Coordinates of C-alpha atoms in Angstrom, one line a residue:
X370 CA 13.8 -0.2 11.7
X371 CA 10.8 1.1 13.5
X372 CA 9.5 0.2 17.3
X373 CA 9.3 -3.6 16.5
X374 CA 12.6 -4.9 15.0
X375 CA 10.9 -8.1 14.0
X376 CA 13.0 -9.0 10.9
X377 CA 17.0 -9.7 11.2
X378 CA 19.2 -10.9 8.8
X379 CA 22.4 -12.6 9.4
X380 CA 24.7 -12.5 6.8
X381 CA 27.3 -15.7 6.3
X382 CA 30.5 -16.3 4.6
X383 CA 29.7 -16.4 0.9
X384 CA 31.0 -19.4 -1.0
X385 CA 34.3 -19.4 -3.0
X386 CA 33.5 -16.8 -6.6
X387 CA 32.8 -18.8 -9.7
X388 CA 34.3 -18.1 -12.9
X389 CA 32.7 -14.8 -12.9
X390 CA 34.0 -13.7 -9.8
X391 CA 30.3 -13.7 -8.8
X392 CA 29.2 -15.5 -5.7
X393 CA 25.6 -17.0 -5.0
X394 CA 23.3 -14.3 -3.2
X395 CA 19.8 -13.2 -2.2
X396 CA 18.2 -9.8 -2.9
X397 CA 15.8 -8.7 -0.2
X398 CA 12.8 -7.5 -2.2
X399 CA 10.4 -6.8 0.7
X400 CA 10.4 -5.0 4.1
X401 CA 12.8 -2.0 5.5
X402 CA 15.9 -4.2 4.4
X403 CA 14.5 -4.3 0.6
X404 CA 17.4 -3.8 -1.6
X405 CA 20.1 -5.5 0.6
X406 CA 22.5 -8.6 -1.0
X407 CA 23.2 -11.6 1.6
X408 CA 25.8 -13.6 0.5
X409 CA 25.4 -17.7 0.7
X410 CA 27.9 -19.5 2.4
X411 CA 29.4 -23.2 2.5
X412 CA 27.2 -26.4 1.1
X413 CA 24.6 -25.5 3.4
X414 CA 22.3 -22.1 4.2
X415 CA 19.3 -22.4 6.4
X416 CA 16.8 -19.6 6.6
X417 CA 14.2 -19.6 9.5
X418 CA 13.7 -17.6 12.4
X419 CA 15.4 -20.2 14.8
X420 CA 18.4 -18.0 16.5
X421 CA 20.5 -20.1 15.2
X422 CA 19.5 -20.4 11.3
X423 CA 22.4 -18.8 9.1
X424 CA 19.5 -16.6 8.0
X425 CA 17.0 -15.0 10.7
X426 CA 14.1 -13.8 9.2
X427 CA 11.4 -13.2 12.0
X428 CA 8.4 -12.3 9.6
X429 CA 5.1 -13.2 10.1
X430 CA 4.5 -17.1 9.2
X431 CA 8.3 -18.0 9.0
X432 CA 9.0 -20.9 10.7
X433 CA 11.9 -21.8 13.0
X434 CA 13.6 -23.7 10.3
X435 CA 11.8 -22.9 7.1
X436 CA 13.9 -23.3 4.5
X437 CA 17.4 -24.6 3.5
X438 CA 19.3 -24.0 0.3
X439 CA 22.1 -26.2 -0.9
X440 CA 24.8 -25.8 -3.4
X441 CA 26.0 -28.9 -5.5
X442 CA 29.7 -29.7 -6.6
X443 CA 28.2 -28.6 -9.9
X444 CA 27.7 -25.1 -9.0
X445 CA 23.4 -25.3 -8.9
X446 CA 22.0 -24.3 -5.8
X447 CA 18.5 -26.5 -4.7
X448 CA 15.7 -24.8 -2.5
X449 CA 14.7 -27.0 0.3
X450 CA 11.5 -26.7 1.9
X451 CA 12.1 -27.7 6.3
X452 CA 8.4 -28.9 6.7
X453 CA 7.4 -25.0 7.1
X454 CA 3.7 -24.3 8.4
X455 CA 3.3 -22.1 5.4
X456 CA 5.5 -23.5 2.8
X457 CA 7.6 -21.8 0.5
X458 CA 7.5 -20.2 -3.0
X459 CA 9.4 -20.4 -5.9
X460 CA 7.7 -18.3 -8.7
X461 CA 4.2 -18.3 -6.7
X462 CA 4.4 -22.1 -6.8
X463 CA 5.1 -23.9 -3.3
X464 CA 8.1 -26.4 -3.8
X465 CA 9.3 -29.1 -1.5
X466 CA 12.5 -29.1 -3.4
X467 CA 13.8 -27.3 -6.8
X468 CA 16.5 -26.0 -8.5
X469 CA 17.5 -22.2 -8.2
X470 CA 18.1 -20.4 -11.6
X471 CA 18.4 -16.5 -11.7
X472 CA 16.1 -14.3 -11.2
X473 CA 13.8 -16.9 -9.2
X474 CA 12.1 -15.1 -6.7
X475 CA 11.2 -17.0 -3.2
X476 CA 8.6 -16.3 -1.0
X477 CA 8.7 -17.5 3.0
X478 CA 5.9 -16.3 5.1
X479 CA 3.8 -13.7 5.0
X480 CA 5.9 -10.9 3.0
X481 CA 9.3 -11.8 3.3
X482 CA 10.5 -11.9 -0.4
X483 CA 14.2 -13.3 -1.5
X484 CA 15.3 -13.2 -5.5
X485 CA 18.1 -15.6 -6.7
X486 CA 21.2 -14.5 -8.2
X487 CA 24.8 -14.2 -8.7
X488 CA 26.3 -10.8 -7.5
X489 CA 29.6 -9.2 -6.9
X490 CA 30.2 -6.1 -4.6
X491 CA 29.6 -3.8 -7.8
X492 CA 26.7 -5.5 -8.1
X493 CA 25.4 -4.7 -4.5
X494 CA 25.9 -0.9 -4.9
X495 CA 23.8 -1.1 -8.3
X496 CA 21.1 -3.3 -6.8
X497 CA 20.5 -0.8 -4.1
X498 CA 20.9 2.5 -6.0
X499 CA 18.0 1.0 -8.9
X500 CA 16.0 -0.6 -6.0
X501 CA 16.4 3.0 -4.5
X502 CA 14.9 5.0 -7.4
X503 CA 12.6 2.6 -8.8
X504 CA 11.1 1.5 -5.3
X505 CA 11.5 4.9 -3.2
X506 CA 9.8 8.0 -3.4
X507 CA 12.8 10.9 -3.7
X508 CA 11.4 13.4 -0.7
X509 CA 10.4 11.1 1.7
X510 CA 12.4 8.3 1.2
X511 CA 9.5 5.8 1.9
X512 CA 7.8 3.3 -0.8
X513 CA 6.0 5.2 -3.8
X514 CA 2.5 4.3 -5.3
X515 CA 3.8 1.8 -7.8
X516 CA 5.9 0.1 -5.6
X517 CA 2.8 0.0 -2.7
X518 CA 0.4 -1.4 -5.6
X519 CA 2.4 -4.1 -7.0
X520 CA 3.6 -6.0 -3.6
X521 CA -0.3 -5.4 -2.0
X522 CA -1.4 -6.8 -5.1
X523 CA 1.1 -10.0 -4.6
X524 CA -0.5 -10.5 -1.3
X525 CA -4.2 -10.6 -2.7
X526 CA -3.0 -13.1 -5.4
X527 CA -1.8 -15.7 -2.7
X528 CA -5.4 -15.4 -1.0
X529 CA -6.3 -18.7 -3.0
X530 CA -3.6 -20.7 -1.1
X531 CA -3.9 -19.0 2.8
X532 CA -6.3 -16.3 3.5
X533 CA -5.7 -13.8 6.8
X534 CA -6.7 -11.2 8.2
X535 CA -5.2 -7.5 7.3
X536 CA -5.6 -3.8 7.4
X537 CA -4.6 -0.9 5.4
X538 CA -4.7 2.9 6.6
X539 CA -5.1 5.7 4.0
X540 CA -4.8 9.0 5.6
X541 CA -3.5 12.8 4.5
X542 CA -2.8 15.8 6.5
X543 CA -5.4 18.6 7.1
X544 CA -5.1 21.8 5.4
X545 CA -1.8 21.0 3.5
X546 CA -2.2 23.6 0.8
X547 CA -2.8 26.3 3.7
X548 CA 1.0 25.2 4.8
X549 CA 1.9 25.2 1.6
X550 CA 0.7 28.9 0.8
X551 CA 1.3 30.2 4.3
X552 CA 5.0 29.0 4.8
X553 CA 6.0 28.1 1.4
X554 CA 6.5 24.9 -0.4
X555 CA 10.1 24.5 1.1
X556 CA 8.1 24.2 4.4
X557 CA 5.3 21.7 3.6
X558 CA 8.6 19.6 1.7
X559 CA 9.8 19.2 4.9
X560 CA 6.3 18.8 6.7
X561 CA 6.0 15.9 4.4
X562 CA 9.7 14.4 5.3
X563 CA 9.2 15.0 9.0
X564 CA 5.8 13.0 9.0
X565 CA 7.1 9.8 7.4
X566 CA 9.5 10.0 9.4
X567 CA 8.0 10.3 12.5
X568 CA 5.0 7.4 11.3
X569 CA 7.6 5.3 10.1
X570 CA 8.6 4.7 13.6
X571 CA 5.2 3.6 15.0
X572 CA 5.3 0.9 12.2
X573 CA 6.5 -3.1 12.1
X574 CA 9.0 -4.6 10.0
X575 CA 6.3 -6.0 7.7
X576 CA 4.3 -3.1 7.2
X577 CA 4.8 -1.7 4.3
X578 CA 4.3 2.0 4.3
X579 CA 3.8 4.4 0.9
X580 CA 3.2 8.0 -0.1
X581 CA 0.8 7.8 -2.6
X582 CA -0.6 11.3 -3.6
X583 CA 1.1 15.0 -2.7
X584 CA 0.0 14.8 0.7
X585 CA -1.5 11.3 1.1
X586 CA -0.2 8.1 2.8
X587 CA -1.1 4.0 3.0
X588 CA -0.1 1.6 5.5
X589 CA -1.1 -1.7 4.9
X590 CA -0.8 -4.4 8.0
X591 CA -0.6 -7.4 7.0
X592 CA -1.9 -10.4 9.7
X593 CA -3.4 -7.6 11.4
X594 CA -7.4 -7.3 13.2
X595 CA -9.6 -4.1 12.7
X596 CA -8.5 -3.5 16.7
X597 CA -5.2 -3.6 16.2
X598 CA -5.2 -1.4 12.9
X599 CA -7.4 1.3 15.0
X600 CA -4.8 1.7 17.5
X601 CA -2.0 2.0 15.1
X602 CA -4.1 4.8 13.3
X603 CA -4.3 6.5 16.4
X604 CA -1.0 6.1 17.8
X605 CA -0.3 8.1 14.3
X606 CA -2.7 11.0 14.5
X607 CA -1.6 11.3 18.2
X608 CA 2.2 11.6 17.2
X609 CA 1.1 13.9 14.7
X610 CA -0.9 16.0 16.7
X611 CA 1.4 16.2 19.4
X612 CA 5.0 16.7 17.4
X613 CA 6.1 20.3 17.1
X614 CA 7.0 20.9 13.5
X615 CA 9.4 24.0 13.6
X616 CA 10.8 25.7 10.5
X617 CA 12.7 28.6 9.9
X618 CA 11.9 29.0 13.6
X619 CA 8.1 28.9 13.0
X620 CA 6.0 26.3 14.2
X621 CA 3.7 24.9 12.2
X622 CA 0.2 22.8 13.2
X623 CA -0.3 20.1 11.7
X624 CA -2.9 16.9 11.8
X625 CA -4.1 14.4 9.9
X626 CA -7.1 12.4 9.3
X627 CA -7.3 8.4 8.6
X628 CA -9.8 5.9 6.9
X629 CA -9.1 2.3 8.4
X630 CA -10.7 -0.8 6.4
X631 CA -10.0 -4.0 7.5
X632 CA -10.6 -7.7 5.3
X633 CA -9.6 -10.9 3.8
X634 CA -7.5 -11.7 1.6
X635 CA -9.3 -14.1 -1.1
X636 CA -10.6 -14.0 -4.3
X637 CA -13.3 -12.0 -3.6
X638 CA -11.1 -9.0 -2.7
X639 CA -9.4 -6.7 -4.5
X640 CA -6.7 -4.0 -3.5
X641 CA -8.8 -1.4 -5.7
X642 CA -11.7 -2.2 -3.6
X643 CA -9.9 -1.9 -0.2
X644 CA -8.5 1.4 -1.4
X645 CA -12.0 2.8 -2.4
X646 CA -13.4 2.1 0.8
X647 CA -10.4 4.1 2.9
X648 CA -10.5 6.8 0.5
X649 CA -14.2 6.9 1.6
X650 CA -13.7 6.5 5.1
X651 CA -11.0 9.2 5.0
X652 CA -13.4 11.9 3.8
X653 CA -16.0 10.8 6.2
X654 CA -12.8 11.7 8.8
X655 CA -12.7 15.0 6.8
X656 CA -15.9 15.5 6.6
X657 CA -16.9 15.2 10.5
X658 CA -14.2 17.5 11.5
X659 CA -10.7 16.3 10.3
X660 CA -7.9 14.8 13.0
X661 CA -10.1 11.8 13.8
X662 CA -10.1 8.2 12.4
X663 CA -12.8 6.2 10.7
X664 CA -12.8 2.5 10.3
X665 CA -14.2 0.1 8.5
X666 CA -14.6 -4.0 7.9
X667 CA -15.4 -5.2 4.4
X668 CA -16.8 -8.6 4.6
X669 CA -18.3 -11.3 2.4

């Protein structure tokens, strides 16, 4: 779960199967639980960061008691918003109250994501088996491109409603195809798994981390200052630097170079335009030498 275990979910009793057998449930659709089913128990669920919500989700901008969900004698289950600081989302609309159908998807904080459902156990297994192949990338076993682009993207659409302050880090390792043709590709395969591995654990809950070329990478940090981004970026080329990648017995050097751009989120901001300017800022890294960092903040 990474150095800073910020999100925790609780899972409670689910409430007695309907005629399908199914019971009500959330799918986790963001962070390192993405994929998971929690079941919903009794009349009343309340999701916060409180210790003692049924749910604990400590993301960024959840509030201690941020939302409660209550099922009817009818079977419909209503979302209510607790007075949160940053309201919750149904859809990409804020709601104070409103009736769950399937599918919805609910948004509480900063990333946290929830979608609305009925599931059975069968149903758990296929949710994280698709969420695994259409979310993961197969050699690393982090987030692939598509699945990086769409939930940034998200994040830049709620700009309108509460801007803040991230980051993203797009960075590569130096010299990959000389790995590749001077231990083979079996080797720089397993260069590649070792280094999200090893990156993975430098990162936050809510940092959502992606390979998104052969041998290039993006972090974005969400709530997070140009400062702060920095000395992420260097704990990472440090790590890098310092880890001894062995194979077959060799040991193989290996570094990498970052582009840091830091920004608003707003209308005025795109995720294409933040990824043009670390693309640019990682070859300045490459061109001034390689294993260094450059950094950047866009502003308006």
């Amino acid at each position: 779960m990474g150095n800073d275990d910020r999100t925790k979910l609780v899972t409670p009793t689910p409430f007695k199967t309907g005629e399908r057998g199914k019971i009500p449930g959330l799918v986790v659709l963001s962070g390192k639980a993405a994929g998971t089913i929690i079941g919903i128990n009794a009349a009343e669920v309340v999701i916060g960061r409180a210790n003692d919500a049924d749910i604990i989700i400590n993301g960024e901008g959840v509030s201690r008691r941020h939302l409660k969900l209550v099922g009817l004698s009818d079977g419909r289950i209503e979302a209510c918003d607790l007075g949160s600081t940053n309201g919750t989302y149904v859809n990409g609309e804020r709601i104070t109250r409103r009736f769950l159908v399937e599918g919805d998807k609910i948004q509480i904080g900063a990333v946290a994501v929830l979608k609305f459902g009925f599931y059975d156990g069968a149903d758990e297994i296929y949710q994280k088996r698709f969420f695994e192949s259409a979310t993961k990338d197969p050699l690393t076993g982090i987030y692939n491109r598509r699945y990086f682009d769409e939930h940034v993207t998200e994040e830049f659409g709620t700009g309108g409603r509460r801007e803040r302050r991230c980051s993203l880090i797009m960075w590569d390792i130096d010299y990959f195809k000389k790995v590749n043709d001077t231990y083979g590709h079996a080797a720089g395969d397993y260069v590649l798994r070792e280094i999200a591995t090893l990156v993975n654990g430098h990162l936050r809950d809510d940092d959502l981390f992606a390979r998104y070329g052969g041998e290039e990478f993006v972090i974005f940090l969400p709530g997070t200052e140009a400062s702060g981004a920095v000395r992420v970026a260097a704990k990472i080329r440090e790590a890098v630097e310092q880890n001894r990648f062995m194979y077959n017995n060799r040991l193989i050097t290996v570094t990498v170079s970052l582009g840091v751009v830091s920004f608003t989120t707003g209308e005025y901001v795109s995720l294409k335009e933040v990824l043009t300017a670390a693309d640019g800022l990682l070859y300045k890294a490459k061109k001034n030498g390689r294993n260094r960092i450059e950094n950047s903040v866009i502003t308006r």
